[in-house]
Short mmCIF file of C-alpha atoms in Angstrom, two decimals:
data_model
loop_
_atom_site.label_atom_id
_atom_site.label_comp_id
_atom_site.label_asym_id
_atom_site.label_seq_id
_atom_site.Cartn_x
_atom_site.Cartn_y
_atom_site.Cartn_z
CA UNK A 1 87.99 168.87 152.03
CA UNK A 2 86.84 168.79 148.26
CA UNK A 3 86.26 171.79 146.20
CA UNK A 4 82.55 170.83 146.17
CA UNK A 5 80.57 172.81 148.31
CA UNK A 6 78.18 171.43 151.07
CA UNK A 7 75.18 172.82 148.95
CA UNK A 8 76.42 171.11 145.49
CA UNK A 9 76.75 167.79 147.35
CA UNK A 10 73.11 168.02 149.55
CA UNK A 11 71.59 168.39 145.85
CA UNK A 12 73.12 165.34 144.46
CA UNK A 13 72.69 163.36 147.23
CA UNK A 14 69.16 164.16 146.94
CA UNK A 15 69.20 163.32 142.94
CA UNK A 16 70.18 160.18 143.64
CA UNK A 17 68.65 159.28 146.40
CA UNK A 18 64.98 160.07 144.81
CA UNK A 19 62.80 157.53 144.84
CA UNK A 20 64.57 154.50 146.58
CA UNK A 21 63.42 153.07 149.76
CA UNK A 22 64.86 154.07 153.53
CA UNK A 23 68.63 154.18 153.62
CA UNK A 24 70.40 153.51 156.72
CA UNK A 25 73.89 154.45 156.56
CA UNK A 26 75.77 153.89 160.24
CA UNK A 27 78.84 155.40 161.24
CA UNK A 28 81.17 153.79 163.42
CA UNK A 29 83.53 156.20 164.52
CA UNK A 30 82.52 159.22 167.78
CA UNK A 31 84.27 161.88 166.28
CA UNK A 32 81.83 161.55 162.91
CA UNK A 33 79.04 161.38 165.19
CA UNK A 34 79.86 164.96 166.41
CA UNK A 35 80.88 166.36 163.38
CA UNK A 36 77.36 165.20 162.21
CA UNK A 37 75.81 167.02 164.18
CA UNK A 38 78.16 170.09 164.60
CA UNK A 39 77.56 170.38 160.66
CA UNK A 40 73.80 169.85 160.91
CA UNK A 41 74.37 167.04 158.30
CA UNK A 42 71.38 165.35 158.75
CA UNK A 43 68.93 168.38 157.91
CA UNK A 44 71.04 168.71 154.89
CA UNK A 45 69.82 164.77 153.73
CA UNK A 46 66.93 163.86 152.23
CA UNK A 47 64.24 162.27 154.36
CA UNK A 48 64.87 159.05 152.99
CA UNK A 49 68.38 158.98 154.32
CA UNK A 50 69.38 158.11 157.59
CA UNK A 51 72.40 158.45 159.26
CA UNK A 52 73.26 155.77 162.51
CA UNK A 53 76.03 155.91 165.57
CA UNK A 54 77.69 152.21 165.69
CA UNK A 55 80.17 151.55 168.15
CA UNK A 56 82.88 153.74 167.18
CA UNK A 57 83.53 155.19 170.32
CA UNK A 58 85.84 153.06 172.38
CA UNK A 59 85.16 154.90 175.94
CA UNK A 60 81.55 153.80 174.86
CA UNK A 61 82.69 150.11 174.09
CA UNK A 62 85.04 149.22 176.79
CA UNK A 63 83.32 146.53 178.75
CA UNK A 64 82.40 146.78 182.70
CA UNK A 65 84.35 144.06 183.52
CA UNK A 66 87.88 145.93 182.11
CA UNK A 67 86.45 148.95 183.28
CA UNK A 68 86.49 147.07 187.15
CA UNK A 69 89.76 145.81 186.48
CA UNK A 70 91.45 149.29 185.63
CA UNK A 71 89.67 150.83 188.68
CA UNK A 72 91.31 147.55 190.77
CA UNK A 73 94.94 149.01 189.65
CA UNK A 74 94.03 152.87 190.00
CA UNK A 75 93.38 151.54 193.43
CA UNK A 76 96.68 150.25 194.25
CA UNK A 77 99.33 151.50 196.54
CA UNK A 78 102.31 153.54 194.64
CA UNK A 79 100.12 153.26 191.40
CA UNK A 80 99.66 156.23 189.56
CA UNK A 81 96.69 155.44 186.74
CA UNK A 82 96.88 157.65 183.53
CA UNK A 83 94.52 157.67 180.94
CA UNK A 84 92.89 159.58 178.19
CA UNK A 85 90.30 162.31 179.86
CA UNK A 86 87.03 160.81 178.55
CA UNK A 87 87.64 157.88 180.76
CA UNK A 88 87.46 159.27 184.03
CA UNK A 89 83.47 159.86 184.59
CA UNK A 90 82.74 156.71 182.90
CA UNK A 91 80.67 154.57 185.77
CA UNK A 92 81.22 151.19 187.10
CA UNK A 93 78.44 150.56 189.01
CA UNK A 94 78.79 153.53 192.17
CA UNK A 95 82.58 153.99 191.28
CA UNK A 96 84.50 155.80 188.60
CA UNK A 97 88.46 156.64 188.29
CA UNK A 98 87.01 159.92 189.44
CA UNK A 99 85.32 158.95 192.41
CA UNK A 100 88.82 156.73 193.30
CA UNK A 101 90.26 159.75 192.82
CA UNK A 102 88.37 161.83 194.92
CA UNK A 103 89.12 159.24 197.59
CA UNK A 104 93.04 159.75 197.40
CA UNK A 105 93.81 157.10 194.28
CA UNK A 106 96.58 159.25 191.97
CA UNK A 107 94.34 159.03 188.82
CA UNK A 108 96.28 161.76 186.13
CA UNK A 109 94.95 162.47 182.83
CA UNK A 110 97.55 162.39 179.76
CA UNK A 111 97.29 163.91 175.94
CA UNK A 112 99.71 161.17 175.17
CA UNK A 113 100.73 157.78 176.07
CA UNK A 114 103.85 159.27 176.20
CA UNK A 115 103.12 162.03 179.04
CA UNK A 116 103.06 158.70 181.22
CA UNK A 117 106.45 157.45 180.32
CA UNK A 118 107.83 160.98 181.25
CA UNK A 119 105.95 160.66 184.81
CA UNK A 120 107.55 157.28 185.08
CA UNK A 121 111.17 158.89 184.92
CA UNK A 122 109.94 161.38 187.00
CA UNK A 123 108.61 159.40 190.02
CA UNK A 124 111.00 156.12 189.82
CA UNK A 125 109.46 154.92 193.17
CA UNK A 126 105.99 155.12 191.92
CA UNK A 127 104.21 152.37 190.00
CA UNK A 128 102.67 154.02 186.55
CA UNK A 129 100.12 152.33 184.77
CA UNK A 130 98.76 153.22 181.24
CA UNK A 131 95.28 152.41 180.22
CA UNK A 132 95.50 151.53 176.89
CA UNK A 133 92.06 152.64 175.56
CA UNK A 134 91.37 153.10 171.73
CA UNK A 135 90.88 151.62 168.00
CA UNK A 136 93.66 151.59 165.51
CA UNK A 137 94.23 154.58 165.38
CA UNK A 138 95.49 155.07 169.09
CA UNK A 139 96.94 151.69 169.24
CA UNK A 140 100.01 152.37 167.49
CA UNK A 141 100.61 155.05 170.24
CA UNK A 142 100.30 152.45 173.27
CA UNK A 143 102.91 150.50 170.95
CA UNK A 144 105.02 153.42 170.55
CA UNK A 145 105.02 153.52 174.28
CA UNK A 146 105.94 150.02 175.51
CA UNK A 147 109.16 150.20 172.92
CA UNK A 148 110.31 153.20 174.38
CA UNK A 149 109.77 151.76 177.78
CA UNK A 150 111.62 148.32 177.13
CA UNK A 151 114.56 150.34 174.69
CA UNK A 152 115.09 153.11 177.81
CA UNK A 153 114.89 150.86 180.94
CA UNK A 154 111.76 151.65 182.20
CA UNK A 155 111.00 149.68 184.64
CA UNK A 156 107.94 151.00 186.89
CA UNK A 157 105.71 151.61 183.82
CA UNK A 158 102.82 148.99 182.93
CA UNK A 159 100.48 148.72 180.24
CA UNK A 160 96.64 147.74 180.82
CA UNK A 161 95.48 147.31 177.28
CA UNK A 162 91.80 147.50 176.06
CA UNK A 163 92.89 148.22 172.91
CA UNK A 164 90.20 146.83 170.25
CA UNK A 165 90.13 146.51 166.49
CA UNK A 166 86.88 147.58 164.03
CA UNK A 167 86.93 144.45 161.75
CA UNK A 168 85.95 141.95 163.98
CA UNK A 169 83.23 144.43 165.69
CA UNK A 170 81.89 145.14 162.03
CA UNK A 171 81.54 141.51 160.76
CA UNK A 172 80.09 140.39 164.36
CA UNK A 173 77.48 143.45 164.25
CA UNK A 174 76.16 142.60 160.43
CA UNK A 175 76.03 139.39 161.38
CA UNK A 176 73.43 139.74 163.80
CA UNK A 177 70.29 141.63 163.80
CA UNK A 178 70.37 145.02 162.27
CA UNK A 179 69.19 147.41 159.68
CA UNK A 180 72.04 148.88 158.08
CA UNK A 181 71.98 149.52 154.45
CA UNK A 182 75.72 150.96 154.30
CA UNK A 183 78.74 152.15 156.21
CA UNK A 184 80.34 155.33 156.67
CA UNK A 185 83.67 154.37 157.45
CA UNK A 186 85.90 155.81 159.94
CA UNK A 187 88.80 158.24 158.79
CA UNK A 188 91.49 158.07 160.70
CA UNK A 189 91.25 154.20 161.68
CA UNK A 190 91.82 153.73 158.14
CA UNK A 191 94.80 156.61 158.13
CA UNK A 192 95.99 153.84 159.60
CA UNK A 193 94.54 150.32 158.63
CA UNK A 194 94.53 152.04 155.28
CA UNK A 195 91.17 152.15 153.06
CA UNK A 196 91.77 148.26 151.61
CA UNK A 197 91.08 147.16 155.54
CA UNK A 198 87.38 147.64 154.72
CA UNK A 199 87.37 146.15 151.23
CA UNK A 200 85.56 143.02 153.15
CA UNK A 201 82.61 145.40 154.10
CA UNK A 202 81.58 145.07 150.02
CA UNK A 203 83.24 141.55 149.33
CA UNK A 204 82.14 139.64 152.24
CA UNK A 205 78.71 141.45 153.71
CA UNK A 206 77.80 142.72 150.17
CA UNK A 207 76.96 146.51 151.29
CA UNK A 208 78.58 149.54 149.87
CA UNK A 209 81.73 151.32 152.33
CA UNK A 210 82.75 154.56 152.03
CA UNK A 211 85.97 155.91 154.15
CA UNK A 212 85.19 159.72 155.42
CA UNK A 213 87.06 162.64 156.72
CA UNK A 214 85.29 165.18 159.23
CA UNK A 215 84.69 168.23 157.28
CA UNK A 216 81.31 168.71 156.28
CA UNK A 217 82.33 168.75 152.71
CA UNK A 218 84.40 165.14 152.73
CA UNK A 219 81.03 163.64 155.39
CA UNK A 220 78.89 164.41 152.11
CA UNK A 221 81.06 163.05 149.77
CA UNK A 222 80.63 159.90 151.18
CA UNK A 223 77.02 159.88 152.09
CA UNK A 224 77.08 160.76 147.89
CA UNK A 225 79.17 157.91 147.15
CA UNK A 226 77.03 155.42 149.29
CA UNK A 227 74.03 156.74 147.96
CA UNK A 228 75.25 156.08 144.56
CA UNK A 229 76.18 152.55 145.06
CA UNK A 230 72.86 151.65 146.73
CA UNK A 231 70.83 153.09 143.74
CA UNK A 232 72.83 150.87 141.74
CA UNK A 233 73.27 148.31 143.05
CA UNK A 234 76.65 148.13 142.97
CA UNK A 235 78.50 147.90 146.93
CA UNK A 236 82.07 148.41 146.71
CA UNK A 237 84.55 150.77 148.44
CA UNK A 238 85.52 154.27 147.74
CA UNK A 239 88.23 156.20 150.12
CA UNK A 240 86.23 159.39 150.33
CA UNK A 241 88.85 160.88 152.53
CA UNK A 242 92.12 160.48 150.02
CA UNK A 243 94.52 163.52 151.45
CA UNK A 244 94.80 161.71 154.82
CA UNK A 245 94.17 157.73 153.81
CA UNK A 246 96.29 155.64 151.76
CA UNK A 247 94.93 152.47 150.63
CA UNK A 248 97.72 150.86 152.11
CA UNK A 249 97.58 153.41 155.65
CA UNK A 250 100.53 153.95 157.51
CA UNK A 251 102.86 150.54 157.37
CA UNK A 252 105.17 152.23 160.40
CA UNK A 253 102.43 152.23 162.31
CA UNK A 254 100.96 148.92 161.33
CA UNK A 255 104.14 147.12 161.75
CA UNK A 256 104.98 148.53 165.50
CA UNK A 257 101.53 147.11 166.48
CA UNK A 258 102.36 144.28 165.17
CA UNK A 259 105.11 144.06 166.82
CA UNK A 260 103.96 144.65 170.10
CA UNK A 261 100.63 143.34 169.89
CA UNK A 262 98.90 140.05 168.99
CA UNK A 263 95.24 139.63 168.55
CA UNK A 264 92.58 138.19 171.47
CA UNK A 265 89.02 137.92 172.11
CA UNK A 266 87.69 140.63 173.66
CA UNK A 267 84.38 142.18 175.56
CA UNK A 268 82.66 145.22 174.22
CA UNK A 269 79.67 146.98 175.53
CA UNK A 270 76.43 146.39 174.02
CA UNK A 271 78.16 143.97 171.67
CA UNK A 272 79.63 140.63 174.16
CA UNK A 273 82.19 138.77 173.40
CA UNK A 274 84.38 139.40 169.77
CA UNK A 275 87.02 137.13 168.74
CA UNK A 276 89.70 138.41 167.44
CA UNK A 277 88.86 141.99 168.31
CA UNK A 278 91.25 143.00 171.34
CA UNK A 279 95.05 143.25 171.30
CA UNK A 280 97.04 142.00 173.70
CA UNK A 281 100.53 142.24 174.72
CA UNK A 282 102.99 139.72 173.02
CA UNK A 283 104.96 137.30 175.61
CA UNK A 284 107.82 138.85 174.75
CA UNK A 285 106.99 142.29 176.18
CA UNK A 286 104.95 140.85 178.84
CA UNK A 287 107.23 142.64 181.00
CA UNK A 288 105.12 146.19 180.89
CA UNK A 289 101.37 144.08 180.83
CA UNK A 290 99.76 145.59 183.90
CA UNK A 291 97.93 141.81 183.94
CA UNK A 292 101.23 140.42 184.54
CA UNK A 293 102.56 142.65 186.74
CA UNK A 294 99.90 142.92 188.90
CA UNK A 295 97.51 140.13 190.44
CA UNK A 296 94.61 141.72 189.10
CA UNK A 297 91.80 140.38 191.45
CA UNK A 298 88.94 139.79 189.90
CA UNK A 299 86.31 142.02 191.76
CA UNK A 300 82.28 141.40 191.39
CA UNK A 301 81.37 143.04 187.89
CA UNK A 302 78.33 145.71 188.28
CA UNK A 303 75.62 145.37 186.02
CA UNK A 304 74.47 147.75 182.89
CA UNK A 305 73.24 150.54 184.18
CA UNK A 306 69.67 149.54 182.94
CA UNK A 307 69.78 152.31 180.40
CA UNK A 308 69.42 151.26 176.16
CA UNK A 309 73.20 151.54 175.73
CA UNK A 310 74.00 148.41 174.17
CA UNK A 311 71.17 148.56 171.93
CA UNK A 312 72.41 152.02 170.88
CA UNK A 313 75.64 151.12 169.95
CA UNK A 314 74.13 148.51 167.73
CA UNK A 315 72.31 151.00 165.88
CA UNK A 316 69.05 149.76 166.92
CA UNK A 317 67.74 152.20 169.30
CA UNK A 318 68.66 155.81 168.99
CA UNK A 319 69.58 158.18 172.36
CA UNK A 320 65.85 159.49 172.34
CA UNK A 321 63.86 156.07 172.63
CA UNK A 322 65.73 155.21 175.93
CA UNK A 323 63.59 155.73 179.03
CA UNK A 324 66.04 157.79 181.01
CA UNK A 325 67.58 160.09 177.69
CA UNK A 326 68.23 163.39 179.29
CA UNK A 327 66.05 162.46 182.35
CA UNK A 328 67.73 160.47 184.74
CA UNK A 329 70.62 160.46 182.06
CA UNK A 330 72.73 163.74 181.50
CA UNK A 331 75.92 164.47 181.09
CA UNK A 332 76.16 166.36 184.55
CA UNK A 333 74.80 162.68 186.13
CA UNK A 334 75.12 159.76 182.92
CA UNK A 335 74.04 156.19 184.05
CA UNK A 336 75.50 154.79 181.08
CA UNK A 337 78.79 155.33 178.96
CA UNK A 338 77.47 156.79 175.84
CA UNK A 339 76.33 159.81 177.80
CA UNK A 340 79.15 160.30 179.45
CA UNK A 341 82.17 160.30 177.16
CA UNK A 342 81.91 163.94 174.70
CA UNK A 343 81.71 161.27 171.72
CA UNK A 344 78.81 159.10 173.12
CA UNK A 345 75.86 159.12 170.53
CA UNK A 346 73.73 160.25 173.81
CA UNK A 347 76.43 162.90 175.06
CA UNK A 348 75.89 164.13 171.37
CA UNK A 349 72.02 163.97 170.76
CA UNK A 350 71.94 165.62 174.17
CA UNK A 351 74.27 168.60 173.32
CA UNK A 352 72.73 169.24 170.19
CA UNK A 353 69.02 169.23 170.81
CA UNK A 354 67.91 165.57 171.46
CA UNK A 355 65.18 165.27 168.85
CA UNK A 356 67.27 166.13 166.09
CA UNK B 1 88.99 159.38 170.78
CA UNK B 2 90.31 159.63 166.95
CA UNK B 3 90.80 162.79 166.80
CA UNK B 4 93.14 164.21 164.80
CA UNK B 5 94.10 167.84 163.87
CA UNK B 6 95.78 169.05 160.79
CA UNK B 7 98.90 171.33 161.20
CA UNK B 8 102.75 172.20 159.54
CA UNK B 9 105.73 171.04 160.93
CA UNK B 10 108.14 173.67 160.94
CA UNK B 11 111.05 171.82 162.81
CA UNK B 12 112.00 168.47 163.45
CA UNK B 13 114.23 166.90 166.37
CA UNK B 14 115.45 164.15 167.66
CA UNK B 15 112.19 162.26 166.13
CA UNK B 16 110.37 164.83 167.18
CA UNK B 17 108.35 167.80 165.03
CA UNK B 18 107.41 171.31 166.55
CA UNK B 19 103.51 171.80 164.51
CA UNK B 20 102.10 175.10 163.65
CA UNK B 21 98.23 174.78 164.13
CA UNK B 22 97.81 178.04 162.63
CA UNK B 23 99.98 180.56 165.20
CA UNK B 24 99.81 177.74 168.35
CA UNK B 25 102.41 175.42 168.39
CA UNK B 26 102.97 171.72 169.86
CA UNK B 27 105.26 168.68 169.64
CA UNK B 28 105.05 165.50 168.41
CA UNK B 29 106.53 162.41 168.25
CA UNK B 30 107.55 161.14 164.55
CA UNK B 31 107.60 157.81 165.57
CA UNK B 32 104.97 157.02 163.16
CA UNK B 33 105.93 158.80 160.44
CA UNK B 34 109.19 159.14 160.21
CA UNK B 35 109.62 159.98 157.08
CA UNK B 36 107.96 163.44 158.00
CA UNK B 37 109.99 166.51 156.56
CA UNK B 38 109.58 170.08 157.30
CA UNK B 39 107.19 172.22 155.69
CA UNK B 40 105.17 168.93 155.52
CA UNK B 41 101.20 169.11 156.59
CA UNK B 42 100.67 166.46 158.99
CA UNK B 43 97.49 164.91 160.88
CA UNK B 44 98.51 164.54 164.70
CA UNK B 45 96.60 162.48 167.03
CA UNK B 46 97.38 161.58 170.99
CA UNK B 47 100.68 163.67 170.27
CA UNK B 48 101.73 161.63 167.14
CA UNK B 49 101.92 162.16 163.60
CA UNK B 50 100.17 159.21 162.24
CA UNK B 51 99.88 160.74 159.17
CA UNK B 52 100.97 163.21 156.04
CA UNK B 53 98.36 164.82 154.19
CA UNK B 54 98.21 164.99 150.55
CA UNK B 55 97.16 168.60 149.47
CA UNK B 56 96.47 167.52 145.92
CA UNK B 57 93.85 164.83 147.02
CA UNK B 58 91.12 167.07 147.08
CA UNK B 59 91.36 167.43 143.38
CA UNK B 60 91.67 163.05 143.11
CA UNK B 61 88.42 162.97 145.16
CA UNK B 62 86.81 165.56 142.29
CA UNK B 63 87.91 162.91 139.39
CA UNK B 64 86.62 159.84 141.56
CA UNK B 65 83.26 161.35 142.38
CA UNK B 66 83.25 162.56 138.48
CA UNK B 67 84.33 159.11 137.17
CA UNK B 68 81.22 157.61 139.37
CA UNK B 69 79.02 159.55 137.98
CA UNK B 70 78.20 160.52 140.96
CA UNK B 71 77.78 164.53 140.35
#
């Protein structure tokens, strides 16, 4: 947080923003999205300033066809499935890991990675799989997992990794159609990545960056800095969020990745194919890759659910102009992803008034 | 997903801190920051550290924003 208050910022933001065209600043990260609207940033901007979700909510991006796959090994006799909460509702065509569960399938819900190791020493004749959902920021924990798996002797604890990567995502999505002016970065990928791992946001697509925390105060300090650099004319990148991000991030964390990780194509929602955007298990822990271990079969993939999902994780539809928004669509009964997990840009337009 | 919450460690061991969130109190694995000490503030995600905050920054942002004529 910054000793500037909310009000101080709003007015400067407004200064500068006076008399220049639309602005359409995205952010890519769920938990901005909420704090967004928590803070009731956007009736604090001027009209001419518009703030975007991208696809910075990886429950939102993970692809049907890994979400079939991970419902194949929740399936599985002696496999106990643990994941993050927000993935359980998410629908694959008439299933979910909470419908398998309903039906019997040991689906548990862990705050850490690490909860799942400590169920694999607990239940040695059980098969425990992790589903290794998240950006950079939760990679490192996945990571953190398989080492501790391979250094203890672990040996009934597999890894299905979905793990994905923002640079790739970000240079794909510019590429193609879109109308973003600037980018709100997200904070604690680059706690992480460090600020410098979105330096090619200004060098290479030529549009100002700013890296954000999720107070209200540190969300308007970076609207302010990408404000300024639009009225001047002048994109570069300014770590908005300094007490938590190093330019460099966290190297401990970067390096077990590393380690542990290499990088492969992968499938998001709304977005297709990415190369270079996934991380996948190196060969030589290969040993605790759920792909390995198990023969995943490759089951029929459901379609989209028919709802505007993809096009709202672009950026170029927002929750309100889809045909079934908080119809059809709640959070009680979501057809598509972005309602259902709490970070969705629907789940959050819905929540907080829909029209907002 | 990358959610993270602020809080003090006020013990560490076996790579492991006990945080203060303000009265409630967790553990976390220092894996990722191991050179965490006590009395540090840390940001915890997924039941990691995965980073220490710098409670002077706020004051660096100030001068960056000022330097940018941005105020």
């Amino acid at each position: 947080m910054t000793n500037l208050d909310a009000h101080t910022l709003a007015q400067a933001i407004a200064r500068k923003a006076q008399g220049l065209p639309e602005m359409t600043l995205m952010e890519v990260c769920g938990t901005h999205t909420h704090a967004i609207f928590r803070y009731g940033i956007r009736q604090l901007l001027p009209k001419n300033v518009r703030l975007i979700s991208g696809p910075g909510c990886p429950v939102c991006v993970t692809d049907n066809a890994d979400l079939a796959r991970a419902l194949w090994l929740a399936a599985q006799k002696d496999v106990v499935f643990c994941c993050f909460g927000d993935m359980l509702r998410v629908p694959c065509g008439k299933e979910s890991l909470l419908s398998l569960r309903a039906a019997g399938a040991d689906v548990r819900i862990c705050v850490s990675p690490m909860d799942a190791l400590a169920l694999a020493k607990e239940l040695p004749r059980k098969r425990i799989v992790w589903f290794g959902v998240g950006f950079e920021t939760t990679a490192p924990h996945t990571a953190a997992l398989i080492e501790a798996a391979e250094r203890g002797g672990v040996p009934n604890i597999s890894v299905y990794s979905v793990h994905k990567t923002m640079p790739q995502a970000l240079r794909a999505l510019m590429s193609g159609q879109n109308r973003i002016s600037a980018l709100l970065c997200p904070g604690h990928v680059a706690a992480i990545t460090g600020a410098e791992a979105f330096r090619f946001v200004p060098n290479e697509l030529h549009m100002p960056a700013a890296v954000a925390g999720f107070e209200a105060e540190d969300i308007l300090a970076a609207v302010l800095a990408l404000v300024t650099m639009l009225r001047g004319g002048t994109p570069s990148l300014v770590n908005a969020y300094p007490r938590a991000v190093k330019s460099e991030g966290n190297k401990t964390a970067l390096a077990l990745t590393e380690k542990i990780f290499e990088p492969e194509d992968a499938l998001w929602r709304g977005l297709g194919l990415i190369p270079g955007s996934g991380l996948k298990i190196r060969k030589e822990y290969e040993a605790f890759d759920a792909t390995k271990r198990f023969k995943i079969e490759e089951t029929a993939v459901p379609a989209a659910a028919g709802c505007r999902c993809g096009e709202i994780l672009r950026g170029l539809a927002e929750p309100t102009d889809c045909p079934y928004f908080a119809k059809t669509c709640t959070p009680q009964s979501p057809l598509g992803a972005c309602m259902v997990s709490a970070e969705g840009a629907c789940a959050a337009y819905y929540k907080y008034g829909g029209t907002i | 997903m990358c959610l993270a919450i602020p809080g003090r460690i006020i013990k560490i061991k076996n790579e492991e801190a006990v945080i203060d969130y303000g009265g409630v109190t967790r553990k976390a694995a220092l894996r990722l920051c191991p050179e965490a000490k006590i009395g540090d503030a840390a940001l915890v995600h997924a039941g990691f550290v995965i980073q220490l905050l710098d409670e002077e920054a706020a004051k660096e942002l100030e001068a960056i924003l000022a330097e940018t004529e941005m105020l």
